[in-house]
Amino acid sequence: MPRPQTVSDDELFDRLAHVFRVAGFEGASLGALAEGAGLQRASLYHRFPGGKVQMAEAVMGRVKGLFLRALEPMGSDADVAAGVAESARRISEIYADGELPCVLDTLTLSGAPESIRARAAEITTAWIDAMAGAAERGGADADAARLAAEDAFVRIEGGLVLARLHGDPSAFRRAIAGLPRMLLTGQPPPGVDPGSASGSRKPQASARSAASR
Amino acid sequence: MPRPQTVSDDELFDRLAHVFRVAGFEGASLGALAEGAGLQRASLYHRFPGGKVQMAEAVMGRVKGLFLRALEPMGSDADVAAGVAESARRISEIYADGELPCVLDTLTLSGAPESIRARAAEITTAWIDAMAGAAERGGADADAARLAAEDAFVRIEGGLVLARLHGDPSAFRRAIAGLPRMLLTGQPPPGVDPGSASGSRKPQASARSAASR
DNA sequence: GTCTATACCTTGATAGAC
DNA sequence: GTCTATCAAGGTATAGAC
């Protein structure tokens, strides 16, 4: 073996994942991928003979592994709340505390090949299933558990979108901090401080009409 | 005037918006934009001498107009709940009932120029402000109103991401249907049917540990 | 395994006929 | 105002030296 690898597979996948997640599939040019990886374009083709599509597939495989590891505590029967809290911590780490976009969102736009979209859907399913499982072990019935899990997913993804738009990850962080409460009580976090009072409505201000129904 | 326009400005902007929203800024090639617009590339450059960036800016202007029109009922003092419900209907229409991605999400990836990101941030601010205003008129104090408004935004955007990933817009539709309740009571919709019972927990199943905190 | 060099195509953008 | 034709630049991908 003449020349050793200058960067491990996992490290390489992580670097490529960073480019893909911030730029999307079409936006991630080979030049940008090579620069992010610290390799020349031709070197990337040596490691990924299938080209850009194979790079993205490898990234999705790596991402799936990261998520399965993050979701693992949530699957334990021991202490559901503690498991959910630990998984929430790991999920937040994947997103750099809300600073980085979600590859499931950004890598599934129109230009992305079907194989990538399929893998993203798989990861999404595994993630929501894990949260629904935790909710069920927390006492919810199957339907309520799935709703709570989808709601949690939606809050996290939407929180990341808002973080990118306003440069403010606080909504994402609320979704992460409120994850145990959402899954295990079916209720969202009431406000900024998860331990605060039930809400801050002004009872004297009369809502002019009944809400929704 | 030798040749009349074959497509009106608004119609053209809408067609371009469709390409941009599903493909992102980098993913929307001039070829795709021209095809979507039903014009040749050179004709697009006649209408937009500033090129692709100007096209995207025009799209953002059009989108801002659509949103302001959608948010208008929510700003009325007459019947807050009815206004929110009507705005929710119009917002859902912008997203084709959850079938189309949000331009605020897809057009703000790494490749997008700063001018586009700034306009997207403006639209986001206007949208959240309008929802927070409605929540305040519904009786919430300023902080709670803003939290509810951000929460509503996050649910809608996250719902659209999930819709794209799983081909299932039900989470988006729940966010839309629950908008009056979220803004005017500070509580999320309890489940699939907004008028159903308070929740479907199994009281006999003991949650093994206190949630959160 | 990584590099330089290069082939080939698509892209964004322009010129000029009608 | 729209079109065909064209350009330079950047895109993906490959060949071959080390």
XYZ file of C-alpha atoms (C1' of nucleotides) in Angstrom:
462
model
C 0.000 0.000 0.000
C 1.883 3.056 -1.249
C 0.065 5.987 0.371
C -2.026 5.795 3.500
C -5.362 7.564 3.803
C -4.933 11.123 4.937
C -8.423 11.218 6.377
C -10.559 8.435 7.833
C -13.860 7.463 6.268
C -15.941 8.776 9.161
C -14.047 12.053 9.259
C -14.362 12.398 5.505
C -18.088 11.672 5.641
C -18.534 14.277 8.339
C -16.731 16.918 6.298
C -18.782 16.121 3.229
C -21.941 16.123 5.324
C -21.192 19.656 6.415
C -20.982 20.873 2.821
C -24.109 18.999 1.778
C -26.199 20.156 4.719
C -25.489 23.847 4.297
C -25.628 23.918 0.491
C -28.051 21.175 -0.521
C -27.360 18.558 -3.178
C -27.147 20.777 -6.241
C -25.521 23.571 -4.294
C -22.725 21.299 -3.108
C -20.290 21.532 -6.025
C -17.394 19.153 -6.377
C -15.084 22.062 -5.744
C -16.816 22.906 -2.493
C -16.895 19.255 -1.452
C -13.203 18.833 -2.235
C -12.304 21.980 -0.350
C -14.412 20.945 2.631
C -12.886 17.482 2.592
C -9.340 18.759 2.270
C -8.788 16.625 -0.821
C -8.582 17.204 -4.562
C -11.603 16.459 -6.692
C -9.924 13.448 -8.294
C -9.150 12.030 -4.866
C -12.827 12.177 -4.010
C -13.560 10.184 -7.161
C -11.084 7.562 -6.043
C -12.930 7.111 -2.761
C -16.349 7.490 -4.399
C -16.253 6.047 -7.933
C -19.991 6.719 -8.126
C -19.331 10.433 -7.918
C -21.447 12.992 -6.153
C -24.429 10.699 -5.707
C -22.324 8.111 -3.948
C -20.835 10.823 -1.726
C -24.295 11.917 -0.696
C -25.322 8.311 -0.077
C -22.299 7.769 2.131
C -23.183 10.940 4.008
C -26.712 9.695 4.536
C -25.370 6.396 5.843
C -23.154 8.241 8.290
C -26.040 10.468 9.343
C -28.234 7.439 9.908
C -25.577 5.973 12.176
C -25.321 9.206 14.123
C -29.078 9.293 14.612
C -29.351 5.667 15.660
C -26.693 6.318 18.273
C -28.486 9.446 19.423
C -31.825 7.675 19.644
C -30.479 4.681 21.521
C -30.998 6.031 25.087
C -34.605 6.845 24.231
C -35.190 3.167 23.471
C -34.192 1.953 26.898
C -36.856 0.684 29.269
C -34.968 1.710 32.392
C -35.866 5.357 32.891
C -37.851 6.711 29.986
C -37.568 10.369 30.945
C -33.837 10.157 31.486
C -33.419 8.304 28.219
C -35.383 10.906 26.288
C -33.392 13.692 27.901
C -30.096 12.061 26.944
C -31.269 11.461 23.379
C -32.369 15.083 23.189
C -28.896 16.120 24.232
C -27.324 13.991 21.504
C -29.763 15.222 18.862
C -28.945 18.790 19.773
C -25.275 17.922 19.342
C -25.922 16.695 15.792
C -27.308 20.133 14.978
C -24.539 22.021 16.783
C -27.114 23.380 19.222
C -29.225 24.763 16.379
C -26.428 26.412 14.410
C -26.455 23.909 11.547
C -29.322 23.033 9.186
C -30.826 19.572 8.949
C -29.585 17.380 6.145
C -33.040 15.787 5.927
C -34.397 19.190 4.978
C -31.659 20.597 2.784
C -30.604 17.446 0.948
C -34.091 16.553 -0.269
C -34.875 19.402 -2.626
C -35.836 18.893 -6.241
C -32.333 18.250 -7.574
C -31.540 15.409 -5.203
C -31.573 11.862 -6.605
C -34.276 9.473 -5.484
C -31.836 7.274 -3.559
C -31.028 10.177 -1.253
C -34.654 11.062 -0.715
C -35.379 7.442 0.155
C -32.601 7.358 2.743
C -33.776 10.618 4.251
C -37.273 9.194 4.557
C -35.833 6.120 6.301
C -33.982 8.212 8.852
C -37.075 10.303 9.464
C -39.147 7.184 10.032
C -36.598 5.711 12.445
C -36.444 8.966 14.367
C -40.183 9.431 14.688
C -40.683 5.751 15.509
C -38.145 5.999 18.320
C -39.882 9.043 19.771
C -43.304 7.413 19.439
C -41.961 4.329 21.201
C -40.713 6.426 24.077
C -44.051 8.197 24.295
C -45.843 4.859 24.444
C -43.594 3.607 27.200
C -44.362 6.889 28.920
C -48.028 5.994 28.997
C -49.552 7.304 25.775
C -51.636 5.140 23.502
C -50.344 4.431 20.011
C -52.179 7.245 18.240
C -51.325 9.893 20.798
C -47.710 8.705 20.864
C -47.366 9.079 17.113
C -48.917 12.525 17.165
C -46.578 13.633 19.928
C -43.593 12.197 18.065
C -44.496 13.909 14.806
C -45.091 17.103 16.716
C -41.655 16.864 18.283
C -40.048 16.257 14.898
C -41.918 19.168 13.387
C -40.840 21.503 16.179
C -37.208 20.574 15.832
C -37.142 20.896 12.050
C -39.145 24.103 12.093
C -36.914 25.426 14.836
C -33.902 24.860 12.611
C -35.566 26.705 9.750
C -36.307 29.659 11.997
C -32.765 29.549 13.333
C -31.416 29.854 9.798
C -33.835 32.640 8.901
C -33.356 34.798 11.981
C -30.001 33.612 13.207
C -31.690 32.707 16.453
C -31.749 29.073 17.548
C -33.914 29.671 20.616
C -37.005 28.008 19.142
C -34.909 24.965 18.318
C -33.525 24.913 21.817
C -36.995 25.108 23.305
C -37.997 22.130 21.196
C -34.993 20.177 22.442
C -35.464 21.179 26.064
C -39.151 20.367 25.905
C -38.723 16.977 24.273
C -39.242 14.875 27.449
C -42.316 16.862 28.381
C -43.757 16.647 24.874
C -43.279 12.920 24.546
C -44.127 11.928 28.099
C -47.007 14.254 28.916
C -48.269 15.084 25.425
C -48.002 18.749 26.277
C -45.596 21.258 24.812
C -43.257 23.253 27.002
C -45.291 26.190 28.325
C -42.618 28.797 27.692
C -39.001 29.744 27.912
C -38.448 28.069 31.234
C -39.705 24.494 31.218
C -40.190 24.617 34.962
C -42.124 27.871 35.078
C -45.788 28.473 35.776
C -48.452 27.071 33.501
C -48.685 30.093 31.271
C -48.763 33.840 31.096
C -52.129 34.918 29.871
C -53.801 38.082 30.900
C -57.160 36.983 32.281
C -58.490 40.519 32.322
C -58.002 40.935 28.599
C -61.135 39.401 27.182
C -60.624 37.337 24.080
C -63.235 38.784 21.805
C -64.387 35.463 20.509
C -64.079 31.841 21.437
C -60.928 30.347 20.003
C -61.286 27.749 17.328
C -63.649 25.299 19.073
C -44.566 48.342 -29.210
C -43.777 45.454 -31.525
C -44.513 42.380 -29.446
C -46.808 42.227 -26.433
C -45.883 40.317 -23.299
C -46.854 36.693 -23.544
C -47.095 36.365 -19.789
C -47.937 38.943 -17.119
C -45.462 39.906 -14.434
C -47.404 38.285 -11.602
C -47.946 35.113 -13.578
C -44.259 35.056 -14.514
C -43.215 35.601 -10.905
C -45.456 32.784 -9.776
C -43.973 30.396 -12.324
C -40.437 31.337 -11.323
C -41.381 31.044 -7.664
C -42.452 27.484 -8.250
C -39.061 26.546 -9.692
C -37.168 28.360 -6.945
C -39.192 26.887 -4.101
C -38.812 23.265 -5.173
C -35.180 23.501 -6.285
C -33.567 26.186 -4.142
C -31.442 29.027 -5.483
C -28.502 27.062 -6.830
C -30.706 24.202 -7.917
C -32.878 26.500 -10.001
C -30.895 26.619 -13.243
C -31.676 29.148 -15.936
C -32.817 26.281 -18.107
C -35.272 25.103 -15.466
C -36.454 28.648 -14.823
C -36.950 29.289 -18.542
C -38.834 26.032 -18.962
C -41.005 26.752 -15.966
C -41.682 30.257 -17.194
C -42.442 29.144 -20.735
C -39.818 31.533 -22.128
C -36.326 31.246 -23.543
C -33.387 32.051 -21.322
C -32.601 35.236 -23.240
C -36.188 36.409 -22.775
C -35.800 36.062 -19.035
C -32.718 38.267 -19.216
C -34.755 40.889 -21.047
C -37.289 40.970 -18.205
C -34.595 40.620 -15.522
C -31.392 42.366 -16.654
C -29.948 41.560 -13.236
C -30.103 37.862 -14.018
C -30.953 35.079 -11.641
C -30.519 37.199 -8.521
C -33.038 39.741 -9.766
C -35.441 36.934 -10.632
C -35.203 35.590 -7.111
C -35.673 39.087 -5.684
C -38.779 39.593 -7.792
C -40.051 36.256 -6.546
C -39.456 37.297 -2.964
C -41.341 40.532 -3.572
C -44.246 38.608 -4.985
C -44.139 36.175 -2.069
C -44.107 39.044 0.401
C -47.209 40.460 -1.247
C -48.944 37.116 -1.054
C -48.141 36.804 2.625
C -49.238 40.327 3.488
C -52.549 39.615 1.809
C -52.845 36.316 3.662
C -52.018 37.918 7.018
C -54.411 40.823 6.596
C -57.506 39.198 8.164
C -55.449 38.253 11.232
C -54.730 41.943 11.785
C -58.349 42.945 12.081
C -59.741 43.883 15.469
C -63.250 42.744 14.669
C -63.218 39.029 15.413
C -59.757 37.790 16.216
C -60.553 34.102 16.002
C -62.342 34.460 12.683
C -59.498 36.561 11.324
C -56.894 34.015 12.340
C -58.942 31.222 10.808
C -59.231 33.090 7.521
C -55.517 33.885 7.471
C -54.774 30.240 8.186
C -56.877 29.301 5.177
C -54.945 31.705 2.964
C -51.587 30.561 4.281
C -52.515 26.975 3.549
C -53.380 28.050 0.025
C -49.903 29.511 -0.459
C -48.487 26.092 0.328
C -51.014 24.221 -1.810
C -52.371 22.558 1.320
C -48.917 21.289 2.248
C -47.905 19.932 -1.138
C -45.326 22.636 -1.888
C -42.195 23.540 0.102
C -41.661 26.922 1.703
C -39.559 29.370 -0.245
C -38.291 30.791 3.043
C -36.746 27.420 3.767
C -35.519 26.324 0.367
C -34.322 29.650 -0.999
C -32.058 30.450 1.948
C -29.419 27.755 1.695
C -25.724 28.503 1.495
C -25.652 29.442 -2.193
C -28.341 32.118 -1.964
C -27.206 35.764 -2.162
C -27.497 37.920 0.918
C -30.262 40.067 -0.600
C -32.520 37.033 -0.811
C -31.759 35.931 2.719
C -32.545 39.434 3.951
C -35.918 39.473 2.187
C -36.744 36.041 3.546
C -35.945 37.251 7.044
C -38.242 40.257 6.500
C -41.135 38.068 5.441
C -40.553 35.786 8.402
C -40.574 38.746 10.770
C -43.762 40.158 9.274
C -45.452 36.793 9.530
C -44.465 36.109 13.114
C -45.273 39.684 14.136
C -48.746 39.363 12.665
C -49.359 36.143 14.564
C -47.991 37.600 17.782
C -50.261 40.608 17.339
C -53.263 38.373 16.960
C -52.249 36.424 20.047
C -51.955 39.660 22.032
C -55.372 40.810 20.920
C -56.557 37.378 21.988
C -55.413 38.087 25.511
C -51.823 36.938 25.772
C -49.097 39.153 27.147
C -46.295 40.170 24.813
C -43.859 37.415 25.748
C -46.413 34.633 25.611
C -47.762 35.986 22.333
C -44.346 35.910 20.723
C -43.679 32.394 21.946
C -47.013 31.214 20.584
C -46.342 32.928 17.257
C -42.878 31.420 16.911
C -44.312 28.073 17.886
C -46.956 28.364 15.188
C -44.339 29.309 12.589
C -42.145 26.416 13.624
C -45.003 23.936 13.372
C -45.952 25.078 9.897
C -42.392 25.042 8.568
C -41.606 21.750 10.229
C -44.867 20.337 8.934
C -43.812 21.230 5.408
C -40.460 19.511 5.897
C -42.173 16.370 7.123
C -44.626 16.569 4.234
C -41.741 16.607 1.780
C -39.944 13.763 3.544
C -42.876 11.412 3.957
C -45.220 12.697 1.285
C -47.744 13.239 4.036
C -48.948 16.789 4.724
C -51.086 15.826 7.731
C -48.745 17.445 10.265
C -48.822 20.650 8.230
C -52.589 20.521 8.098
C -52.803 20.022 11.846
C -50.647 23.100 12.309
C -52.936 25.107 10.037
C -56.129 23.793 11.600
C -54.782 24.427 15.078
C -53.562 27.963 14.387
C -56.478 29.778 16.088
C -56.230 27.587 19.136
C -52.448 27.970 19.334
C -52.491 31.740 19.055
C -55.589 32.411 21.113
C -55.255 29.884 23.921
C -51.526 29.287 23.895
C -52.201 25.587 23.673
C -51.510 23.319 20.742
C -54.278 21.282 19.134
C -54.667 18.147 21.253
C -54.836 15.730 18.366
C -56.232 14.908 14.976
C -59.637 16.289 15.718
C -59.379 19.790 17.184
C -62.745 19.363 18.882
C -61.965 16.037 20.510
C -61.351 15.230 24.145
C -58.403 16.705 25.983
C -56.043 13.862 25.260
C -55.708 10.155 24.974
C -53.325 9.031 27.670
C -53.529 5.711 29.364
C -53.750 6.600 33.051
C -53.098 3.025 34.121
C -49.718 2.974 32.399
C -47.409 4.543 34.921
C -44.784 6.851 33.513
C -41.700 5.549 35.216
C -40.272 8.919 36.032
C -41.345 12.541 36.171
C -41.040 14.232 32.819
C -38.383 16.849 32.223
C -37.105 19.114 34.987
C -4.147 7.183 -2.143
C -3.340 11.536 -3.773
C -2.089 14.534 -7.065
C -1.959 17.450 -11.843
C -3.954 17.848 -16.147
C -7.640 17.564 -19.087
C -11.997 16.253 -21.557
C -16.623 17.367 -21.941
C -20.954 19.282 -20.664
C -23.954 22.671 -18.378
C -24.381 27.051 -16.537
C -25.119 32.091 -16.414
C -25.023 35.730 -19.399
C -24.698 38.557 -23.957
C -25.377 39.908 -29.050
C -28.215 40.670 -32.547
C -32.057 39.141 -35.936
C -37.026 39.467 -36.241
C -40.626 41.179 -26.413
C -39.069 36.989 -27.913
C -36.145 34.325 -30.307
C -31.469 31.722 -32.122
C -26.698 31.701 -31.663
C -22.754 32.154 -29.025
C -19.339 33.001 -25.298
C -16.608 32.360 -21.061
C -16.797 30.182 -16.705
C -17.699 26.582 -13.812
C -19.619 21.978 -13.390
C -18.785 16.677 -13.247
C -15.934 13.179 -14.375
C -11.634 10.704 -16.193
C -6.518 9.663 -17.326
C -2.299 8.918 -15.792
C 2.064 10.315 -13.092
C 3.983 9.639 -8.530
